[in-house]
mmCIF file of C-alpha atoms in Angstrom:
data_model
loop_
_atom_site.group_PDB
_atom_site.id
_atom_site.type_symbol
_atom_site.label_atom_id
_atom_site.label_comp_id
_atom_site.label_asym_id
_atom_site.label_seq_id
_atom_site.Cartn_x
_atom_site.Cartn_y
_atom_site.Cartn_z
ATOM 1 C CA MET A 1 2.021 15.733 13.202
ATOM 2 C CA SER A 2 -0.865 13.102 12.858
ATOM 3 C CA GLN A 3 -2.088 10.973 10.117
ATOM 4 C CA ASN A 4 -4.980 11.961 7.813
ATOM 5 C CA ILE A 5 -6.950 8.993 8.877
ATOM 6 C CA GLU A 6 -10.115 9.525 6.509
ATOM 7 C CA ARG A 7 -7.802 9.837 3.302
ATOM 8 C CA VAL A 8 -5.785 6.853 4.310
ATOM 9 C CA GLU A 9 -8.927 4.859 5.105
ATOM 10 C CA ALA A 10 -10.428 5.690 1.823
ATOM 11 C CA VAL A 11 -7.483 4.045 0.076
ATOM 12 C CA MET A 12 -7.506 0.934 2.382
ATOM 13 C CA THR A 13 -11.184 0.322 2.078
ATOM 14 C CA ALA A 14 -11.663 0.801 -1.706
ATOM 15 C CA ALA A 15 -11.035 -2.859 -2.168
ATOM 16 C CA PRO A 16 -9.784 -5.853 0.049
ATOM 17 C CA VAL A 17 -6.520 -5.901 -1.765
ATOM 18 C CA ILE A 18 -3.943 -3.244 -2.559
ATOM 19 C CA PRO A 19 -1.696 -4.580 -5.388
ATOM 20 C CA VAL A 20 2.164 -3.890 -4.628
ATOM 21 C CA LEU A 21 3.897 -3.438 -7.813
ATOM 22 C CA VAL A 22 7.398 -3.415 -9.251
ATOM 23 C CA VAL A 23 7.135 -1.773 -12.805
ATOM 24 C CA ASN A 24 9.838 0.219 -14.752
ATOM 25 C CA ASP A 25 8.019 1.078 -17.902
ATOM 26 C CA PRO A 26 5.389 3.907 -17.772
ATOM 27 C CA LYS A 27 3.479 2.540 -20.795
ATOM 28 C CA LYS A 28 3.353 -0.901 -19.087
ATOM 29 C CA ALA A 29 2.358 0.709 -15.916
ATOM 30 C CA VAL A 30 -0.743 2.344 -17.570
ATOM 31 C CA GLY A 31 -1.797 -0.889 -19.014
ATOM 32 C CA MET A 32 -1.435 -2.713 -15.856
ATOM 33 C CA ALA A 33 -3.244 -0.075 -13.876
ATOM 34 C CA ARG A 34 -6.143 -0.124 -16.231
ATOM 35 C CA ALA A 35 -6.502 -3.765 -15.908
ATOM 36 C CA LEU A 36 -6.370 -3.597 -12.015
ATOM 37 C CA VAL A 37 -8.977 -0.772 -11.967
ATOM 38 C CA LYS A 38 -11.303 -2.703 -14.369
ATOM 39 C CA GLY A 39 -10.973 -5.817 -12.141
ATOM 40 C CA GLY A 40 -11.981 -3.780 -9.161
ATOM 41 C CA LEU A 41 -8.693 -2.738 -7.468
ATOM 42 C CA PRO A 42 -8.524 0.932 -7.566
ATOM 43 C CA SER A 43 -5.767 1.460 -5.010
ATOM 44 C CA ILE A 44 -2.302 0.715 -6.522
ATOM 45 C CA GLU A 45 0.919 0.794 -4.830
ATOM 46 C CA ILE A 46 3.899 1.244 -7.141
ATOM 47 C CA THR A 47 7.208 0.730 -5.237
ATOM 48 C CA LEU A 48 10.159 2.939 -5.630
ATOM 49 C CA ARG A 49 12.400 -0.043 -6.517
ATOM 50 C CA THR A 50 12.992 0.639 -10.161
ATOM 51 C CA VAL A 51 14.887 3.582 -12.007
ATOM 52 C CA ASN A 52 11.674 4.787 -13.750
ATOM 53 C CA ALA A 53 9.175 4.049 -10.765
ATOM 54 C CA LEU A 54 8.241 7.866 -10.409
ATOM 55 C CA ASP A 55 7.577 8.118 -14.163
ATOM 56 C CA CYS A 56 5.375 5.185 -13.777
ATOM 57 C CA ILE A 57 3.385 6.838 -10.924
ATOM 58 C CA LYS A 58 3.092 10.041 -12.924
ATOM 59 C CA ALA A 59 1.716 8.152 -15.914
ATOM 60 C CA VAL A 60 -0.817 6.222 -13.915
ATOM 61 C CA ALA A 61 -1.848 9.306 -12.013
ATOM 62 C CA GLU A 62 -2.351 11.321 -15.467
ATOM 63 C CA GLU A 63 -3.747 8.609 -17.633
ATOM 64 C CA VAL A 64 -5.823 5.989 -15.646
ATOM 65 C CA GLU A 65 -9.208 7.002 -14.656
ATOM 66 C CA GLY A 66 -10.361 5.764 -11.283
ATOM 67 C CA ALA A 67 -6.925 4.659 -10.177
ATOM 68 C CA MET A 68 -5.739 5.951 -6.708
ATOM 69 C CA VAL A 69 -1.921 5.461 -7.247
ATOM 70 C CA GLY A 70 0.516 5.508 -4.317
ATOM 71 C CA ALA A 71 4.267 5.293 -3.835
ATOM 72 C CA GLY A 72 5.685 2.366 -1.966
ATOM 73 C CA THR A 73 9.272 1.798 -0.358
ATOM 74 C CA VAL A 74 9.488 5.344 0.429
ATOM 75 C CA LEU A 75 12.399 5.731 3.025
ATOM 76 C CA GLU A 76 13.179 9.387 3.351
ATOM 77 C CA HIS A 77 12.218 13.020 2.768
ATOM 78 C CA ALA A 78 13.525 13.391 -0.778
ATOM 79 C CA GLN A 79 11.651 10.342 -1.924
ATOM 80 C CA TYR A 80 8.488 11.495 -0.189
ATOM 81 C CA GLU A 81 8.667 14.943 -2.002
ATOM 82 C CA ALA A 82 9.374 13.279 -5.253
ATOM 83 C CA ALA A 83 6.350 10.943 -4.911
ATOM 84 C CA VAL A 84 4.172 13.758 -4.166
ATOM 85 C CA LYS A 85 5.219 15.648 -7.147
ATOM 86 C CA ALA A 86 4.724 12.503 -9.387
ATOM 87 C CA GLY A 87 1.026 12.453 -8.315
ATOM 88 C CA SER A 88 0.830 9.926 -5.485
ATOM 89 C CA THR A 89 -2.331 10.128 -3.622
ATOM 90 C CA PHE A 90 -0.761 8.254 -0.711
ATOM 91 C CA VAL A 91 2.792 7.099 0.509
ATOM 92 C CA VAL A 92 3.681 3.663 1.933
ATOM 93 C CA SER A 93 6.881 2.819 3.831
ATOM 94 C CA PRO A 94 8.111 -0.604 5.201
ATOM 95 C CA GLY A 95 8.941 1.048 8.475
ATOM 96 C CA PHE A 96 9.238 4.561 9.926
ATOM 97 C CA THR A 97 11.688 6.997 11.078
ATOM 98 C CA LYS A 98 11.456 10.631 12.629
ATOM 99 C CA ASN A 99 12.821 11.960 9.338
ATOM 100 C CA LEU A 100 9.806 10.343 7.501
ATOM 101 C CA LEU A 101 7.157 11.336 9.972
ATOM 102 C CA ASP A 102 8.534 14.824 9.655
ATOM 103 C CA ALA A 103 8.253 14.646 5.897
ATOM 104 C CA ALA A 104 4.668 13.249 6.189
ATOM 105 C CA SER A 105 3.746 16.479 8.131
ATOM 106 C CA ASN A 106 5.101 18.665 5.409
ATOM 107 C CA PHE A 107 2.835 17.231 2.679
ATOM 108 C CA ASP A 108 -0.878 16.918 2.103
ATOM 109 C CA VAL A 109 -0.421 13.386 0.755
ATOM 110 C CA PRO A 110 -0.828 10.811 3.853
ATOM 111 C CA LEU A 111 1.557 8.253 4.847
ATOM 112 C CA LEU A 112 0.712 4.545 5.633
ATOM 113 C CA PRO A 113 3.840 3.595 7.839
ATOM 114 C CA GLY A 114 5.064 0.108 8.328
ATOM 115 C CA VAL A 115 5.333 -1.669 11.712
ATOM 116 C CA SER A 116 6.258 -5.057 12.942
ATOM 117 C CA THR A 117 6.094 -4.824 16.647
ATOM 118 C CA VAL A 118 3.632 -3.904 19.465
ATOM 119 C CA SER A 119 6.060 -1.117 20.553
ATOM 120 C CA GLU A 120 6.161 0.369 17.072
ATOM 121 C CA VAL A 121 2.409 0.459 16.860
ATOM 122 C CA MET A 122 2.295 2.174 20.261
ATOM 123 C CA THR A 123 4.822 4.780 19.162
ATOM 124 C CA LEU A 124 2.825 5.552 16.078
ATOM 125 C CA LEU A 125 -0.409 5.671 17.891
ATOM 126 C CA GLU A 126 1.155 8.251 20.239
ATOM 127 C CA ALA A 127 2.243 10.222 17.261
ATOM 128 C CA GLY A 128 -1.479 10.163 15.775
ATOM 129 C CA TYR A 129 -1.080 7.312 13.417
ATOM 130 C CA GLN A 130 -3.908 4.642 13.486
ATOM 131 C CA ARG A 131 -3.797 3.266 10.015
ATOM 132 C CA LEU A 132 -0.601 1.239 9.581
ATOM 133 C CA LYS A 133 1.047 -1.387 7.311
ATOM 134 C CA PHE A 134 2.123 -4.552 9.007
ATOM 135 C CA PHE A 135 5.417 -5.659 7.162
ATOM 136 C CA PRO A 136 6.679 -8.242 6.595
ATOM 137 C CA ALA A 137 3.340 -9.814 7.552
ATOM 138 C CA VAL A 138 4.035 -13.521 7.328
ATOM 139 C CA PRO A 139 7.576 -13.621 8.594
ATOM 140 C CA ALA A 140 6.670 -11.171 11.488
ATOM 141 C CA GLY A 141 3.827 -13.298 12.896
ATOM 142 C CA GLY A 142 1.071 -13.308 10.366
ATOM 143 C CA ALA A 143 -2.796 -13.412 11.219
ATOM 144 C CA PRO A 144 -2.244 -14.911 14.666
ATOM 145 C CA PHE A 145 -0.028 -11.916 15.751
ATOM 146 C CA LEU A 146 -2.285 -9.402 14.298
ATOM 147 C CA LYS A 147 -5.352 -11.147 16.108
ATOM 148 C CA SER A 148 -3.587 -10.867 19.255
ATOM 149 C CA MET A 149 -3.066 -7.119 18.987
ATOM 150 C CA SER A 150 -6.781 -6.379 18.290
ATOM 151 C CA SER A 151 -7.865 -6.445 21.969
ATOM 152 C CA PRO A 152 -5.057 -4.367 23.645
ATOM 153 C CA LEU A 153 -4.695 -1.898 20.605
ATOM 154 C CA PRO A 154 -8.216 -1.712 19.062
ATOM 155 C CA GLN A 155 -7.721 1.761 17.416
ATOM 156 C CA ALA A 156 -4.908 0.468 15.147
ATOM 157 C CA LYS A 157 -6.047 -0.913 11.734
ATOM 158 C CA PHE A 158 -3.669 -2.596 9.513
ATOM 159 C CA CYS A 159 -2.792 -3.521 5.841
ATOM 160 C CA PRO A 160 -0.604 -6.627 6.254
ATOM 161 C CA THR A 161 1.763 -6.968 3.347
ATOM 162 C CA GLY A 162 4.570 -9.590 2.668
ATOM 163 C CA GLY A 163 4.139 -13.312 1.954
ATOM 164 C CA ILE A 164 0.204 -13.083 1.532
ATOM 165 C CA GLY A 165 -1.387 -14.751 -1.448
ATOM 166 C CA LEU A 166 -4.877 -15.455 -2.822
ATOM 167 C CA ALA A 167 -5.225 -18.550 -0.529
ATOM 168 C CA THR A 168 -4.089 -16.840 2.719
ATOM 169 C CA ALA A 169 -5.532 -13.363 2.295
ATOM 170 C CA PRO A 170 -8.899 -14.558 3.854
ATOM 171 C CA ASP A 171 -7.153 -15.526 7.166
ATOM 172 C CA PHE A 172 -6.059 -11.872 7.462
ATOM 173 C CA LEU A 173 -9.245 -10.135 6.055
ATOM 174 C CA LYS A 174 -11.561 -11.828 8.587
ATOM 175 C CA LEU A 175 -9.924 -10.092 11.598
ATOM 176 C CA PRO A 176 -11.472 -7.059 13.132
ATOM 177 C CA ASN A 177 -8.304 -4.909 12.940
ATOM 178 C CA ILE A 178 -7.475 -5.575 9.091
ATOM 179 C CA LEU A 179 -8.968 -3.165 6.573
ATOM 180 C CA CYS A 180 -7.167 -4.715 3.487
ATOM 181 C CA VAL A 181 -3.998 -6.743 2.546
ATOM 182 C CA GLY A 182 -1.186 -5.936 0.328
ATOM 183 C CA GLY A 183 -0.169 -8.296 -2.339
ATOM 184 C CA SER A 184 2.204 -8.821 -5.367
ATOM 185 C CA TRP A 185 0.597 -11.927 -6.667
ATOM 186 C CA ILE A 186 -2.003 -10.060 -8.727
ATOM 187 C CA ALA A 187 0.468 -8.360 -11.162
ATOM 188 C CA ASP A 188 3.909 -9.956 -10.878
ATOM 189 C CA ALA A 189 7.012 -8.861 -12.830
ATOM 190 C CA ALA A 190 6.442 -11.574 -15.498
ATOM 191 C CA SER A 191 2.862 -10.630 -16.160
ATOM 192 C CA ILE A 192 3.698 -6.998 -16.497
ATOM 193 C CA GLU A 193 6.710 -7.725 -18.765
ATOM 194 C CA ALA A 194 4.454 -9.977 -20.907
ATOM 195 C CA GLU A 195 1.642 -7.297 -20.968
ATOM 196 C CA ASP A 196 -0.854 -9.923 -19.825
ATOM 197 C CA TRP A 197 -3.619 -7.419 -19.019
ATOM 198 C CA ASP A 198 -6.319 -10.154 -19.238
ATOM 199 C CA GLY A 199 -4.519 -12.424 -16.636
ATOM 200 C CA ILE A 200 -3.970 -9.376 -14.335
ATOM 201 C CA GLU A 201 -7.685 -8.352 -14.594
ATOM 202 C CA THR A 202 -8.917 -11.799 -13.932
ATOM 203 C CA ARG A 203 -6.685 -12.022 -10.666
ATOM 204 C CA ALA A 204 -7.742 -8.564 -9.624
ATOM 205 C CA ARG A 205 -11.451 -9.662 -10.002
ATOM 206 C CA GLU A 206 -10.650 -12.654 -7.685
ATOM 207 C CA ALA A 207 -8.858 -10.449 -5.241
ATOM 208 C CA ALA A 208 -11.721 -7.745 -5.299
ATOM 209 C CA SER A 209 -14.299 -10.586 -4.398
ATOM 210 C CA LEU A 210 -12.486 -11.745 -1.191
#
């Protein structure tokens, strides 16, 4: 029951930022994903926080060339299975449970599990997980906390998510144990609703150049 580190790392190192998205309309999800890929952000996390999130993942997986679409906010086995069926190339969770790690071991699609404490990191390292999401990044201690973990737990590498924006992302990205950051600022709900693909592409380019 260990993580497919190479596959998770490919997602985490494709660009400095993984956009974390809330979208309910598959057609808009495709337009948004095309703008993100064009702007240089191929790894895309669509959270399971809307009724049609799985349809959005499926549409992006089938229609957007160059996109690595993953499912976020996956909490249990049934959601994991549904995310895989929809075409997710990776799965992200805000935390982890035994049920979720068991689900991950049943599927070929790798899990990026969330942590917010040193003990949780140690627990996952013991289970064979070395690539982790740090959530909620800013409330849980931010860059200083992650920096302090780099010496005692050097094998753990993180994607911090939660409260990070364009201005603060570099504080995280300069740390030795950070592979990328997750952020919702690139394609917020208003931009997606308004179909502001040019604005999303511009912000994606800014993020990709960090």
